[in-house]
Amino acid sequence: RKEVEQDPGPFNVPEGATVAFNCTYSNSASQSFFWYRQDCRKEPKLLMSVYSSGNEDGRFTAQLNRASQYISLLIRDSKLSDSATYLCVVNKGGYSTLTFGKGTMLLVSP
Amino acid sequence: DVKVTQSSRYLVKRTGEKVFLECVQDMDHENMFWYRQDPGLGLRLIYFSYDVKMKEKGDIPEGYSVSREKKERFSLILESASTNQTSMYLCASSSMDRAFEKLFFGSGTQLSVL
């Protein structure tokens, strides 16, 4: 099983739709989880952290399920500007480094 | 805003050449990283550094070396470039307190080795 696995997509949704991505991780000792966003031909940027209790930031909600070893990102009321690749990122813990998933591409159309 | 600057946006080199990729950050961050990003493979860590003159191998260090003589600058060196090193190279930095959470990336260098 790969360390961090994501459906590459693309997810094609109309404006205003709700869309959700999942990401699974293999290391049960993983401690920190994040979603990064990468626009086409741009660098990745931190979108939000994922806490055990869940995390909401405006239209974005991230959740963690440790028992099943997956994290999710829900985007409500999709905007054209949400079109990007969303990278799932896991930190194995300690003074360790981040492992990036390959990303899920989202395309929001008018 | 944190600024991570990579010296070149596009670079074309020949097989066997020695290649230097430079990265400078302006936020006094302790940690700096070099990744490469390839279609279908995602971001892979090459090397990282916690402090001046310190370096640690990432997941794919073969064929690369790094140099960190000053806190703000982290260089990636391809001793003898090969065609399989054609890739997008991304530099990143982070502060000690958010060491492996919030990375600030440069805009990347697209390297083509012919």
Short mmCIF file of N, CA and C in Angstrom, two decimals, chain A:
data_model
loop_
_atom_site.label_atom_id
_atom_site.label_comp_id
_atom_site.label_asym_id
_atom_site.label_seq_id
_atom_site.Cartn_x
_atom_site.Cartn_y
_atom_site.Cartn_z
N ARG A 1 0.85 -1.19 0.00
CA ARG A 1 0.00 0.00 0.00
C ARG A 1 0.89 1.24 0.00
N LYS A 2 0.55 2.22 -0.84
CA LYS A 2 1.34 3.43 -0.91
C LYS A 2 1.15 4.25 0.36
N GLU A 3 2.18 5.05 0.67
CA GLU A 3 2.13 5.82 1.92
C GLU A 3 0.94 6.75 1.98
N VAL A 4 0.73 7.49 0.91
CA VAL A 4 -0.40 8.41 0.84
C VAL A 4 -1.05 8.24 -0.53
N GLU A 5 -2.30 7.91 -0.53
CA GLU A 5 -2.98 7.60 -1.78
C GLU A 5 -4.20 8.50 -2.00
N GLN A 6 -4.28 9.04 -3.22
CA GLN A 6 -5.41 9.89 -3.59
C GLN A 6 -5.92 9.50 -4.97
N ASP A 7 -7.20 9.71 -5.20
CA ASP A 7 -7.79 9.55 -6.53
C ASP A 7 -7.31 10.75 -7.36
N PRO A 8 -6.65 10.51 -8.49
CA PRO A 8 -6.10 11.65 -9.24
C PRO A 8 -7.16 12.51 -9.92
N GLY A 9 -8.39 11.97 -10.09
CA GLY A 9 -9.44 12.71 -10.77
C GLY A 9 -9.21 12.71 -12.27
N PRO A 10 -9.64 13.74 -13.01
CA PRO A 10 -10.21 14.96 -12.45
C PRO A 10 -11.67 14.82 -12.02
N PHE A 11 -12.00 15.61 -11.02
CA PHE A 11 -13.38 15.74 -10.59
C PHE A 11 -13.92 16.97 -11.33
N ASN A 12 -14.91 16.75 -12.16
CA ASN A 12 -15.54 17.84 -12.90
C ASN A 12 -16.88 18.18 -12.25
N VAL A 13 -17.00 19.38 -11.72
CA VAL A 13 -18.25 19.77 -11.04
C VAL A 13 -18.68 21.14 -11.53
N PRO A 14 -19.99 21.42 -11.49
CA PRO A 14 -20.47 22.75 -11.85
C PRO A 14 -20.32 23.70 -10.66
N GLU A 15 -20.29 24.98 -10.97
CA GLU A 15 -20.28 25.98 -9.90
C GLU A 15 -21.42 25.74 -8.94
N GLY A 16 -21.16 25.92 -7.67
CA GLY A 16 -22.20 25.77 -6.65
C GLY A 16 -22.31 24.36 -6.10
N ALA A 17 -21.66 23.42 -6.73
CA ALA A 17 -21.75 22.03 -6.27
C ALA A 17 -20.91 21.81 -5.01
N THR A 18 -21.23 20.72 -4.34
CA THR A 18 -20.42 20.26 -3.22
C THR A 18 -19.60 19.06 -3.69
N VAL A 19 -18.34 19.07 -3.34
CA VAL A 19 -17.46 17.98 -3.79
C VAL A 19 -16.59 17.54 -2.62
N ALA A 20 -16.28 16.26 -2.59
CA ALA A 20 -15.46 15.73 -1.50
C ALA A 20 -14.36 14.85 -2.05
N PHE A 21 -13.18 14.97 -1.45
CA PHE A 21 -12.04 14.12 -1.79
C PHE A 21 -11.63 13.34 -0.56
N ASN A 22 -11.19 12.12 -0.79
CA ASN A 22 -10.61 11.33 0.28
C ASN A 22 -9.14 11.06 0.01
N CYS A 23 -8.45 10.73 1.07
CA CYS A 23 -7.04 10.40 0.97
C CYS A 23 -6.77 9.34 2.02
N THR A 24 -6.08 8.27 1.66
CA THR A 24 -5.76 7.23 2.64
C THR A 24 -4.25 7.24 2.89
N TYR A 25 -3.88 6.88 4.10
CA TYR A 25 -2.47 6.80 4.46
C TYR A 25 -2.19 5.45 5.10
N SER A 26 -0.96 4.99 4.94
CA SER A 26 -0.65 3.62 5.34
C SER A 26 -0.04 3.51 6.74
N ASN A 27 0.62 4.58 7.18
CA ASN A 27 1.33 4.51 8.44
C ASN A 27 0.42 4.92 9.60
N SER A 28 0.04 3.96 10.41
CA SER A 28 -0.89 4.24 11.50
C SER A 28 -0.28 5.15 12.56
N ALA A 29 1.04 5.30 12.53
CA ALA A 29 1.70 6.19 13.50
C ALA A 29 1.71 7.65 13.04
N SER A 30 1.17 7.93 11.87
CA SER A 30 1.13 9.30 11.36
C SER A 30 0.41 10.21 12.34
N GLN A 31 0.94 11.42 12.48
CA GLN A 31 0.43 12.29 13.54
C GLN A 31 -0.21 13.57 13.04
N SER A 32 0.27 14.07 11.91
CA SER A 32 -0.24 15.35 11.44
C SER A 32 -0.67 15.22 9.99
N PHE A 33 -1.72 15.96 9.66
CA PHE A 33 -2.32 15.81 8.33
C PHE A 33 -2.70 17.19 7.79
N PHE A 34 -2.53 17.35 6.48
CA PHE A 34 -2.76 18.66 5.89
C PHE A 34 -3.31 18.52 4.50
N TRP A 35 -3.98 19.56 4.04
CA TRP A 35 -4.32 19.70 2.63
C TRP A 35 -3.59 20.91 2.08
N TYR A 36 -2.89 20.69 0.97
CA TYR A 36 -2.25 21.77 0.23
C TYR A 36 -2.99 21.91 -1.09
N ARG A 37 -2.93 23.10 -1.64
CA ARG A 37 -3.55 23.38 -2.93
C ARG A 37 -2.46 23.81 -3.90
N GLN A 38 -2.55 23.29 -5.13
CA GLN A 38 -1.58 23.68 -6.16
C GLN A 38 -2.33 24.07 -7.42
N ASP A 39 -2.22 25.33 -7.79
CA ASP A 39 -2.80 25.80 -9.04
C ASP A 39 -1.89 25.38 -10.19
N CYS A 40 -2.47 25.37 -11.38
CA CYS A 40 -1.74 24.93 -12.57
C CYS A 40 -0.46 25.75 -12.75
N ARG A 41 0.66 25.07 -12.86
CA ARG A 41 1.97 25.71 -13.09
C ARG A 41 2.39 26.64 -11.93
N LYS A 42 1.85 26.38 -10.75
CA LYS A 42 2.22 27.18 -9.58
C LYS A 42 2.75 26.26 -8.49
N GLU A 43 3.25 26.89 -7.42
CA GLU A 43 3.75 26.10 -6.31
C GLU A 43 2.62 25.70 -5.35
N PRO A 44 2.80 24.63 -4.59
CA PRO A 44 1.80 24.25 -3.59
C PRO A 44 1.73 25.26 -2.46
N LYS A 45 0.52 25.44 -1.91
CA LYS A 45 0.35 26.31 -0.75
C LYS A 45 -0.55 25.62 0.26
N LEU A 46 -0.25 25.81 1.54
CA LEU A 46 -1.05 25.18 2.59
C LEU A 46 -2.48 25.70 2.54
N LEU A 47 -3.43 24.79 2.45
CA LEU A 47 -4.85 25.15 2.47
C LEU A 47 -5.37 25.08 3.90
N MET A 48 -5.18 23.93 4.53
CA MET A 48 -5.62 23.80 5.92
C MET A 48 -5.03 22.56 6.57
N SER A 49 -4.96 22.63 7.89
CA SER A 49 -4.55 21.48 8.67
C SER A 49 -5.78 20.63 8.98
N VAL A 50 -5.56 19.37 9.30
CA VAL A 50 -6.65 18.46 9.61
C VAL A 50 -6.49 17.98 11.04
N TYR A 51 -7.39 18.35 11.90
CA TYR A 51 -7.30 17.97 13.30
C TYR A 51 -8.22 16.79 13.58
N SER A 52 -7.96 16.12 14.68
CA SER A 52 -8.78 14.96 15.07
C SER A 52 -10.24 15.33 15.20
N SER A 53 -10.49 16.56 15.62
CA SER A 53 -11.87 17.01 15.83
C SER A 53 -12.46 17.60 14.56
N GLY A 54 -11.72 17.56 13.48
CA GLY A 54 -12.20 18.17 12.25
C GLY A 54 -11.81 19.64 12.21
N ASN A 55 -11.89 20.22 11.04
CA ASN A 55 -11.48 21.61 10.88
C ASN A 55 -12.30 22.24 9.76
N GLU A 56 -12.86 23.41 10.04
CA GLU A 56 -13.67 24.08 9.03
C GLU A 56 -13.14 25.48 8.80
N ASP A 57 -13.05 25.85 7.53
CA ASP A 57 -12.59 27.19 7.17
C ASP A 57 -13.44 27.68 6.02
N GLY A 58 -14.48 28.42 6.35
CA GLY A 58 -15.39 28.90 5.31
C GLY A 58 -16.10 27.75 4.62
N ARG A 59 -15.88 27.65 3.32
CA ARG A 59 -16.55 26.60 2.52
C ARG A 59 -15.82 25.26 2.59
N PHE A 60 -14.69 25.23 3.25
CA PHE A 60 -13.85 24.04 3.29
C PHE A 60 -13.94 23.35 4.65
N THR A 61 -14.12 22.03 4.61
CA THR A 61 -14.14 21.23 5.84
C THR A 61 -13.22 20.04 5.66
N ALA A 62 -12.33 19.86 6.62
CA ALA A 62 -11.42 18.72 6.58
C ALA A 62 -11.70 17.82 7.78
N GLN A 63 -11.66 16.52 7.55
CA GLN A 63 -11.91 15.58 8.64
C GLN A 63 -10.90 14.45 8.60
N LEU A 64 -10.68 13.88 9.77
CA LEU A 64 -9.72 12.79 9.94
C LEU A 64 -10.43 11.58 10.53
N ASN A 65 -10.19 10.42 9.96
CA ASN A 65 -10.70 9.16 10.51
C ASN A 65 -9.50 8.26 10.76
N ARG A 66 -9.05 8.24 12.00
CA ARG A 66 -7.84 7.48 12.33
C ARG A 66 -8.09 5.98 12.23
N ALA A 67 -9.27 5.55 12.60
CA ALA A 67 -9.57 4.10 12.59
C ALA A 67 -9.43 3.52 11.19
N SER A 68 -9.92 4.29 10.21
CA SER A 68 -9.86 3.83 8.83
C SER A 68 -8.67 4.42 8.07
N GLN A 69 -7.91 5.26 8.73
CA GLN A 69 -6.70 5.87 8.16
C GLN A 69 -7.01 6.63 6.87
N TYR A 70 -7.96 7.54 6.97
CA TYR A 70 -8.16 8.43 5.84
C TYR A 70 -8.52 9.82 6.32
N ILE A 71 -8.25 10.78 5.45
CA ILE A 71 -8.67 12.15 5.69
C ILE A 71 -9.51 12.60 4.50
N SER A 72 -10.35 13.57 4.73
CA SER A 72 -11.24 14.03 3.67
C SER A 72 -11.24 15.55 3.60
N LEU A 73 -11.59 16.04 2.44
CA LEU A 73 -11.75 17.48 2.22
C LEU A 73 -13.08 17.68 1.51
N LEU A 74 -13.94 18.50 2.11
CA LEU A 74 -15.24 18.80 1.54
C LEU A 74 -15.25 20.27 1.13
N ILE A 75 -15.65 20.53 -0.09
CA ILE A 75 -15.76 21.91 -0.57
C ILE A 75 -17.23 22.16 -0.91
N ARG A 76 -17.81 23.14 -0.24
CA ARG A 76 -19.21 23.49 -0.50
C ARG A 76 -19.26 24.70 -1.43
N ASP A 77 -20.36 24.80 -2.19
CA ASP A 77 -20.60 25.96 -3.05
C ASP A 77 -19.36 26.26 -3.90
N SER A 78 -18.95 25.30 -4.69
CA SER A 78 -17.71 25.41 -5.47
C SER A 78 -17.68 26.66 -6.33
N LYS A 79 -16.51 27.28 -6.39
CA LYS A 79 -16.27 28.45 -7.24
C LYS A 79 -15.31 28.07 -8.36
N LEU A 80 -15.35 28.85 -9.43
CA LEU A 80 -14.42 28.61 -10.54
C LEU A 80 -12.98 28.64 -10.03
N SER A 81 -12.73 29.53 -9.07
CA SER A 81 -11.37 29.70 -8.55
C SER A 81 -10.91 28.52 -7.68
N ASP A 82 -11.81 27.59 -7.40
CA ASP A 82 -11.41 26.40 -6.65
C ASP A 82 -10.72 25.38 -7.54
N SER A 83 -10.78 25.58 -8.83
CA SER A 83 -10.12 24.66 -9.76
C SER A 83 -8.63 24.63 -9.47
N ALA A 84 -8.14 23.44 -9.14
CA ALA A 84 -6.74 23.28 -8.73
C ALA A 84 -6.51 21.80 -8.45
N THR A 85 -5.29 21.48 -8.09
CA THR A 85 -4.97 20.14 -7.60
C THR A 85 -4.82 20.21 -6.09
N TYR A 86 -5.46 19.29 -5.39
CA TYR A 86 -5.44 19.28 -3.94
C TYR A 86 -4.56 18.12 -3.46
N LEU A 87 -3.55 18.49 -2.72
CA LEU A 87 -2.55 17.53 -2.27
C LEU A 87 -2.79 17.15 -0.81
N CYS A 88 -2.88 15.88 -0.56
CA CYS A 88 -2.99 15.35 0.79
C CYS A 88 -1.57 15.17 1.33
N VAL A 89 -1.33 15.62 2.54
CA VAL A 89 0.03 15.60 3.08
C VAL A 89 0.00 15.02 4.49
N VAL A 90 0.92 14.12 4.76
CA VAL A 90 0.96 13.41 6.04
C VAL A 90 2.34 13.54 6.66
N ASN A 91 2.36 13.78 7.95
CA ASN A 91 3.62 13.82 8.70
C ASN A 91 3.65 12.61 9.61
N LYS A 92 4.69 11.81 9.47
CA LYS A 92 4.76 10.57 10.25
C LYS A 92 5.01 10.81 11.73
N GLY A 93 5.38 12.04 12.05
CA GLY A 93 5.53 12.36 13.46
C GLY A 93 6.98 12.51 13.86
N GLY A 94 7.18 13.13 14.99
CA GLY A 94 8.53 13.39 15.46
C GLY A 94 9.21 14.40 14.55
N TYR A 95 10.51 14.37 14.56
CA TYR A 95 11.23 15.30 13.70
C TYR A 95 11.33 14.65 12.32
N SER A 96 10.21 14.55 11.72
CA SER A 96 10.11 13.80 10.48
C SER A 96 9.73 14.73 9.34
N THR A 97 9.59 14.20 8.20
CA THR A 97 9.26 15.02 7.04
C THR A 97 7.89 14.66 6.51
N LEU A 98 7.40 15.55 5.67
CA LEU A 98 6.07 15.38 5.12
C LEU A 98 6.09 14.45 3.92
N THR A 99 5.03 13.67 3.78
CA THR A 99 4.84 12.84 2.59
C THR A 99 3.64 13.39 1.84
N PHE A 100 3.85 13.72 0.58
CA PHE A 100 2.79 14.29 -0.25
C PHE A 100 2.11 13.21 -1.07
N GLY A 101 0.79 13.27 -1.13
CA GLY A 101 0.08 12.47 -2.10
C GLY A 101 0.27 13.06 -3.49
N LYS A 102 -0.16 12.34 -4.51
CA LYS A 102 0.03 12.80 -5.88
C LYS A 102 -0.99 13.84 -6.29
N GLY A 103 -2.02 14.01 -5.50
CA GLY A 103 -2.97 15.07 -5.75
C GLY A 103 -4.23 14.62 -6.45
N THR A 104 -5.29 15.38 -6.18
CA THR A 104 -6.58 15.19 -6.85
C THR A 104 -6.92 16.48 -7.59
N MET A 105 -7.18 16.35 -8.87
CA MET A 105 -7.48 17.54 -9.67
C MET A 105 -8.98 17.83 -9.63
N LEU A 106 -9.29 19.10 -9.37
CA LEU A 106 -10.67 19.57 -9.37
C LEU A 106 -10.85 20.59 -10.48
N LEU A 107 -11.88 20.40 -11.30
CA LEU A 107 -12.22 21.36 -12.34
C LEU A 107 -13.65 21.82 -12.09
N VAL A 108 -13.83 23.10 -11.84
CA VAL A 108 -15.15 23.67 -11.62
C VAL A 108 -15.54 24.45 -12.86
N SER A 109 -16.68 24.11 -13.42
CA SER A 109 -17.11 24.75 -14.67
C SER A 109 -18.33 25.64 -14.45
N PRO A 110 -18.50 26.65 -15.33
CA PRO A 110 -19.63 27.60 -15.16
C PRO A 110 -20.96 26.88 -15.37
#
